[in-house]
mmCIF file of C-alpha atoms and ligand atoms in Angstrom:
data_model
loop_
_atom_site.group_PDB
_atom_site.id
_atom_site.type_symbol
_atom_site.label_atom_id
_atom_site.label_comp_id
_atom_site.label_asym_id
_atom_site.label_seq_id
_atom_site.Cartn_x
_atom_site.Cartn_y
_atom_site.Cartn_z
ATOM 1 C CA MET A 1 1.299 -2.313 7.494
ATOM 2 C CA LYS A 2 -0.257 -0.336 4.678
ATOM 3 C CA ILE A 3 -3.576 1.491 4.996
ATOM 4 C CA ASP A 4 -5.363 3.027 2.006
ATOM 5 C CA ILE A 5 -8.169 5.479 2.641
ATOM 6 C CA LEU A 6 -10.818 6.434 0.114
ATOM 7 C CA THR A 7 -12.531 9.777 0.737
ATOM 8 C CA VAL A 8 -14.183 12.779 -0.909
ATOM 9 C CA GLN A 9 -12.378 15.066 1.542
ATOM 10 C CA PRO A 10 -8.690 14.074 1.522
ATOM 11 C CA GLU A 11 -7.674 17.402 3.081
ATOM 12 C CA LEU A 12 -9.437 16.378 6.310
ATOM 13 C CA LEU A 13 -6.910 13.565 6.672
ATOM 14 C CA GLU A 14 -3.730 15.567 6.105
ATOM 15 C CA SER A 15 -3.096 16.603 9.682
ATOM 16 C CA PRO A 16 -3.936 13.489 11.754
ATOM 17 C CA PHE A 17 -1.093 11.447 10.285
ATOM 18 C CA ALA A 18 1.469 14.254 10.138
ATOM 19 C CA HIS A 19 2.236 14.443 13.855
ATOM 20 C CA SER A 20 3.356 12.568 16.903
ATOM 21 C CA ILE A 21 3.117 8.792 17.036
ATOM 22 C CA LEU A 22 1.706 8.215 13.572
ATOM 23 C CA LYS A 23 4.322 10.488 12.059
ATOM 24 C CA ARG A 24 6.995 8.438 13.796
ATOM 25 C CA ALA A 25 5.375 5.201 12.597
ATOM 26 C CA LYS A 26 5.537 6.468 9.025
ATOM 27 C CA GLU A 27 9.123 7.684 9.383
ATOM 28 C CA LYS A 28 10.179 4.307 10.743
ATOM 29 C CA LYS A 29 8.393 2.697 7.770
ATOM 30 C CA LEU A 30 6.203 0.671 10.108
ATOM 31 C CA LEU A 31 3.045 2.228 8.699
ATOM 32 C CA GLU A 32 2.208 3.585 5.261
ATOM 33 C CA VAL A 33 -0.993 5.600 4.873
ATOM 34 C CA ASN A 34 -2.205 6.551 1.398
ATOM 35 C CA VAL A 35 -5.199 8.858 1.039
ATOM 36 C CA HIS A 36 -7.101 8.663 -2.268
ATOM 37 C CA ASN A 37 -9.632 11.153 -3.564
ATOM 38 C CA LEU A 38 -12.785 9.322 -4.652
ATOM 39 C CA ARG A 39 -13.424 12.104 -7.177
ATOM 40 C CA ASN A 40 -10.622 10.614 -9.274
ATOM 41 C CA TRP A 41 -13.248 7.996 -10.137
ATOM 42 C CA ALA A 42 -16.146 10.458 -10.577
ATOM 43 C CA VAL A 43 -18.835 9.664 -13.152
ATOM 44 C CA ASN A 44 -18.424 12.981 -15.004
ATOM 45 C CA GLU A 45 -16.198 16.025 -15.403
ATOM 46 C CA HIS A 46 -18.059 17.782 -12.567
ATOM 47 C CA GLY A 47 -16.557 15.322 -10.102
ATOM 48 C CA GLN A 48 -19.920 13.736 -9.345
ATOM 49 C CA VAL A 49 -19.803 10.786 -6.944
ATOM 50 C CA ASP A 50 -23.284 10.992 -5.376
ATOM 51 C CA ASP A 51 -26.896 11.125 -6.509
ATOM 52 C CA TYR A 52 -30.479 11.352 -5.233
ATOM 53 C CA GLN A 53 -31.864 8.303 -3.493
ATOM 54 C CA TYR A 54 -34.437 6.047 -5.112
ATOM 55 C CA GLY A 55 -37.793 6.269 -3.392
ATOM 56 C CA GLY A 56 -37.272 9.927 -2.546
ATOM 57 C CA GLY A 57 -36.134 11.607 0.631
ATOM 58 C CA ALA A 58 -33.550 14.144 1.621
ATOM 59 C CA GLY A 59 -29.841 13.541 1.279
ATOM 60 C CA MET A 60 -27.545 12.207 -1.397
ATOM 61 C CA VAL A 61 -26.193 8.677 -1.680
ATOM 62 C CA MET A 62 -22.670 7.825 -2.781
ATOM 63 C CA MET A 63 -22.919 6.063 -6.144
ATOM 64 C CA CYS A 64 -21.889 2.493 -6.984
ATOM 65 C CA GLU A 65 -19.775 3.241 -10.018
ATOM 66 C CA PRO A 66 -17.057 5.481 -8.539
ATOM 67 C CA LEU A 67 -16.831 3.333 -5.411
ATOM 68 C CA ALA A 68 -16.617 0.028 -7.287
ATOM 69 C CA ASN A 69 -14.092 1.411 -9.778
ATOM 70 C CA ALA A 70 -11.925 2.878 -7.011
ATOM 71 C CA ILE A 71 -12.011 -0.292 -4.909
ATOM 72 C CA GLU A 72 -11.197 -2.450 -7.941
ATOM 73 C CA PHE A 73 -8.370 -0.144 -9.001
ATOM 74 C CA LEU A 74 -6.805 -0.133 -5.526
ATOM 75 C CA SER A 75 -7.339 -3.893 -5.160
ATOM 76 C CA ARG A 76 -5.137 -4.461 -8.203
ATOM 77 C CA GLU A 77 -2.259 -2.824 -6.313
ATOM 78 C CA SER A 78 -2.875 -4.452 -2.911
ATOM 79 C CA GLN A 79 -4.415 -7.617 -1.618
ATOM 80 C CA PHE A 80 -6.661 -6.106 1.075
ATOM 81 C CA ASP A 81 -7.214 -8.148 4.214
ATOM 82 C CA GLU A 82 -10.285 -6.051 5.001
ATOM 83 C CA ILE A 83 -12.269 -3.389 3.151
ATOM 84 C CA ILE A 84 -13.756 -1.324 5.942
ATOM 85 C CA TYR A 85 -16.658 1.104 5.686
ATOM 86 C CA MET A 86 -16.886 3.730 8.440
ATOM 87 C CA THR A 87 -20.548 4.220 9.296
ATOM 88 C CA PRO A 88 -22.609 4.981 12.414
ATOM 89 C CA ASP A 89 -24.620 1.773 11.836
ATOM 90 C CA GLY A 90 -21.482 -0.399 11.803
ATOM 91 C CA CYS A 91 -20.169 -2.653 14.580
ATOM 92 C CA PRO A 92 -18.935 -0.671 17.585
ATOM 93 C CA PHE A 93 -15.161 -0.188 17.483
ATOM 94 C CA ASN A 94 -13.213 -1.375 20.511
ATOM 95 C CA GLN A 95 -9.710 -2.338 21.619
ATOM 96 C CA LYS A 96 -10.246 -5.960 20.656
ATOM 97 C CA THR A 97 -10.978 -4.959 17.057
ATOM 98 C CA ALA A 98 -7.990 -2.587 17.077
ATOM 99 C CA ASN A 99 -5.751 -5.446 18.264
ATOM 100 C CA ARG A 100 -7.104 -7.767 15.593
ATOM 101 C CA LEU A 101 -6.712 -5.223 12.784
ATOM 102 C CA SER A 102 -3.167 -4.340 13.888
ATOM 103 C CA LEU A 103 -2.128 -7.860 12.812
ATOM 104 C CA LYS A 104 -3.235 -7.300 9.203
ATOM 105 C CA LYS A 105 -0.986 -6.221 6.332
ATOM 106 C CA ASN A 106 -3.241 -4.216 4.006
ATOM 107 C CA LEU A 107 -6.421 -2.379 4.898
ATOM 108 C CA LEU A 108 -8.700 -0.236 2.779
ATOM 109 C CA ILE A 109 -10.925 2.222 4.637
ATOM 110 C CA LEU A 110 -13.873 3.851 2.942
ATOM 111 C CA CYS A 111 -15.192 7.102 4.419
ATOM 112 C CA GLY A 112 -18.913 7.624 3.963
ATOM 113 C CA HIS A 113 -20.621 10.965 3.387
ATOM 114 C CA TYR A 114 -24.109 12.366 2.974
ATOM 115 C CA LYS A 115 -26.776 9.663 3.476
ATOM 116 C CA GLY A 116 -24.196 6.909 3.082
ATOM 117 C CA ILE A 117 -23.199 4.598 0.258
ATOM 118 C CA ASP A 118 -25.333 2.507 -2.092
ATOM 119 C CA GLU A 119 -26.305 -0.727 -0.344
ATOM 120 C CA ARG A 120 -24.982 -2.837 -3.246
ATOM 121 C CA ILE A 121 -21.441 -1.692 -2.445
ATOM 122 C CA ARG A 122 -21.927 -2.606 1.199
ATOM 123 C CA GLN A 123 -23.171 -6.056 0.268
ATOM 124 C CA ASN A 124 -20.631 -6.902 -2.405
ATOM 125 C CA PHE A 125 -17.378 -5.062 -1.687
ATOM 126 C CA ILE A 126 -17.224 -4.188 2.011
ATOM 127 C CA THR A 127 -15.921 -6.827 4.431
ATOM 128 C CA MET A 128 -16.277 -4.879 7.715
ATOM 129 C CA GLU A 129 -18.468 -1.990 8.836
ATOM 130 C CA ILE A 130 -17.282 -0.009 11.838
ATOM 131 C CA SER A 131 -18.825 2.702 14.004
ATOM 132 C CA ILE A 132 -16.725 4.670 16.468
ATOM 133 C CA GLY A 133 -19.711 5.472 18.685
ATOM 134 C CA ASP A 134 -23.432 6.105 18.914
ATOM 135 C CA TYR A 135 -23.400 9.577 17.402
ATOM 136 C CA VAL A 136 -23.415 10.828 13.845
ATOM 137 C CA LEU A 137 -20.472 12.759 12.433
ATOM 138 C CA SER A 138 -20.586 14.614 9.150
ATOM 139 C CA GLY A 139 -18.356 12.094 7.424
ATOM 140 C CA GLY A 140 -16.220 9.017 7.913
ATOM 141 C CA GLU A 141 -12.877 10.866 7.809
ATOM 142 C CA LEU A 142 -12.522 11.552 11.533
ATOM 143 C CA PRO A 143 -13.669 8.001 12.359
ATOM 144 C CA ALA A 144 -11.076 6.688 9.869
ATOM 145 C CA ALA A 145 -8.391 8.768 11.606
ATOM 146 C CA VAL A 146 -9.491 7.316 14.960
ATOM 147 C CA LEU A 147 -9.202 3.813 13.550
ATOM 148 C CA VAL A 148 -5.740 4.404 12.056
ATOM 149 C CA ASP A 149 -4.487 5.963 15.292
ATOM 150 C CA ALA A 150 -5.778 3.105 17.449
ATOM 151 C CA ILE A 151 -4.250 0.521 15.106
ATOM 152 C CA GLY A 152 -1.022 2.371 14.312
ATOM 153 C CA ARG A 153 0.103 2.759 17.921
ATOM 154 C CA LEU A 154 -0.189 -1.017 18.410
ATOM 155 C CA LEU A 155 2.300 -1.868 15.650
ATOM 156 C CA PRO A 156 5.483 -3.299 17.165
ATOM 157 C CA GLY A 157 8.178 -0.627 17.386
ATOM 158 C CA VAL A 158 5.843 2.367 17.097
ATOM 159 C CA LEU A 159 5.632 3.243 20.774
ATOM 160 C CA ASN A 160 8.906 4.127 22.493
ATOM 161 C CA ASP A 161 8.100 2.182 25.619
ATOM 162 C CA GLU A 162 7.266 -1.166 24.056
ATOM 163 C CA THR A 163 5.237 -2.300 26.995
ATOM 164 C CA SER A 164 3.088 0.746 27.464
ATOM 165 C CA ALA A 165 0.279 -0.198 25.049
ATOM 166 C CA LEU A 166 -0.215 -3.351 27.116
ATOM 167 C CA PHE A 167 -1.267 -1.294 30.110
ATOM 168 C CA ASP A 168 -3.724 0.953 28.281
ATOM 169 C CA SER A 169 -7.305 1.122 29.385
ATOM 170 C CA PHE A 170 -9.308 -1.751 27.850
ATOM 171 C CA GLN A 171 -6.309 -3.995 27.055
ATOM 172 C CA ASP A 172 -7.471 -6.357 29.805
ATOM 173 C CA SER A 173 -11.093 -5.135 29.843
ATOM 174 C CA LEU A 174 -10.272 -2.755 32.694
ATOM 175 C CA LEU A 175 -9.831 1.013 32.702
ATOM 176 C CA ALA A 176 -6.312 2.256 33.420
ATOM 177 C CA PRO A 177 -5.475 3.268 37.028
ATOM 178 C CA PRO A 178 -4.769 6.911 37.997
ATOM 179 C CA VAL A 179 -1.254 8.201 37.328
ATOM 180 C CA TYR A 180 0.829 10.922 39.031
ATOM 181 C CA THR A 181 4.064 12.784 38.410
ATOM 182 C CA ARG A 182 6.166 15.347 40.323
ATOM 183 C CA PRO A 183 5.714 17.133 42.630
ATOM 184 C CA ALA A 184 4.637 14.655 45.313
ATOM 185 C CA ASP A 185 2.805 17.493 47.053
ATOM 186 C CA PHE A 186 0.851 19.930 44.867
ATOM 187 C CA ARG A 187 -1.111 22.547 46.861
ATOM 188 C CA SER A 188 -1.431 20.045 49.713
ATOM 189 C CA MET A 189 -2.791 17.360 47.366
ATOM 190 C CA ARG A 190 -0.471 14.431 47.938
ATOM 191 C CA VAL A 191 0.416 11.537 45.687
ATOM 192 C CA PRO A 192 -0.755 8.242 47.277
ATOM 193 C CA GLU A 193 2.030 7.132 49.650
ATOM 194 C CA ILE A 194 2.168 3.651 48.184
ATOM 195 C CA LEU A 195 3.468 5.046 44.876
ATOM 196 C CA LEU A 196 6.394 6.583 46.769
ATOM 197 C CA SER A 197 7.097 3.396 48.722
ATOM 198 C CA GLY A 198 9.543 1.916 46.209
ATOM 199 C CA ASP A 199 7.848 -1.466 46.625
ATOM 200 C CA PRO A 200 6.967 -2.646 43.087
ATOM 201 C CA LYS A 201 4.734 -5.473 44.296
ATOM 202 C CA LYS A 202 2.626 -3.159 46.441
ATOM 203 C CA VAL A 203 2.461 -0.585 43.640
ATOM 204 C CA ASP A 204 1.274 -3.252 41.251
ATOM 205 C CA GLU A 205 -1.441 -4.448 43.660
ATOM 206 C CA TRP A 206 -2.579 -0.876 44.237
ATOM 207 C CA ARG A 207 -2.804 -0.218 40.500
ATOM 208 C CA GLN A 208 -4.805 -3.362 39.908
ATOM 209 C CA GLU A 209 -7.203 -2.460 42.691
ATOM 210 C CA GLN A 210 -7.588 1.101 41.382
ATOM 211 C CA SER A 211 -8.219 -0.217 37.872
ATOM 212 C CA TRP A 212 -10.943 -2.443 39.177
ATOM 213 C CA LEU A 213 -12.555 0.280 41.327
ATOM 214 C CA ARG A 214 -12.513 2.759 38.460
ATOM 215 C CA THR A 215 -14.009 0.218 36.066
ATOM 216 C CA LYS A 216 -16.719 -0.729 38.558
ATOM 217 C CA ALA A 217 -17.647 2.928 39.094
ATOM 218 C CA ARG A 218 -17.518 4.110 35.483
ATOM 219 C CA ARG A 219 -17.915 1.114 33.197
ATOM 220 C CA PRO A 220 -19.506 -1.775 35.104
ATOM 221 C CA ASP A 221 -20.538 -3.235 31.729
ATOM 222 C CA LEU A 222 -16.862 -4.140 31.124
ATOM 223 C CA LEU A 223 -16.896 -6.389 34.200
ATOM 224 C CA ASP A 224 -19.917 -8.410 33.029
ATOM 225 C CA GLY A 225 -18.766 -11.955 32.473
HETATM 226 N N1 ADE B 1 -19.653 8.375 10.056
HETATM 227 C C1 ADE B 1 -20.469 9.250 10.659
HETATM 228 N N2 ADE B 1 -20.614 8.991 11.954
HETATM 229 C C2 ADE B 1 -19.837 7.888 12.203
HETATM 230 C C3 ADE B 1 -19.558 7.121 13.353
HETATM 231 N N3 ADE B 1 -20.114 7.406 14.538
HETATM 232 N N4 ADE B 1 -18.739 6.075 13.231
HETATM 233 C C4 ADE B 1 -18.193 5.761 12.028
HETATM 234 N N5 ADE B 1 -18.420 6.438 10.907
HETATM 235 C C5 ADE B 1 -19.238 7.502 10.984
#
């Protein structure tokens, strides 16, 4: 999979992909991430990519011209399956969307800034708008990193234990059960006996029950329907 990211702050995206699982995904050539500086398509030599909003009001708006030129330039190199705009008024991101996007070949992610981007770009170039939660961050870079992480770890071969992504919270609309490691007794707090029983069937039943109890207590909305 190849993911292109368009941003006015490329330096914010240097670290997230340089470590751990995403680093491994890149080394194994399972994932390619290219970060592009939108200022390469600025409207003047000052690197301008934003302007005041029509109708007045505080905050700058990212201009059509640099965005359209950048998207068209990058689209000549790749046939994008989705052109995604990260924005707090987008559709809420969830595991189902991560699963769906992990099956795509080429994605372009656009990071918003300031007041957002000109509506004409949203209407005519963007194919998906995604929010990572009901709060406002100062730009779309961290949300883009969240998206790439959630997608990247689902690519076949990226995780060491191939099956482990299947048991993540949310994969079956349930939260993950509690987990324990050694020692079995830590300051008189004991690991549940059933996990030490060596009976895989019982362990499995216990985990399913714990998943359900945890979901019911913390996220009953996931059990609706
Ligand atoms: N940009 C700023 N806040 C955001 C959010 N919550 N989700 C996606 N993009 C954003």
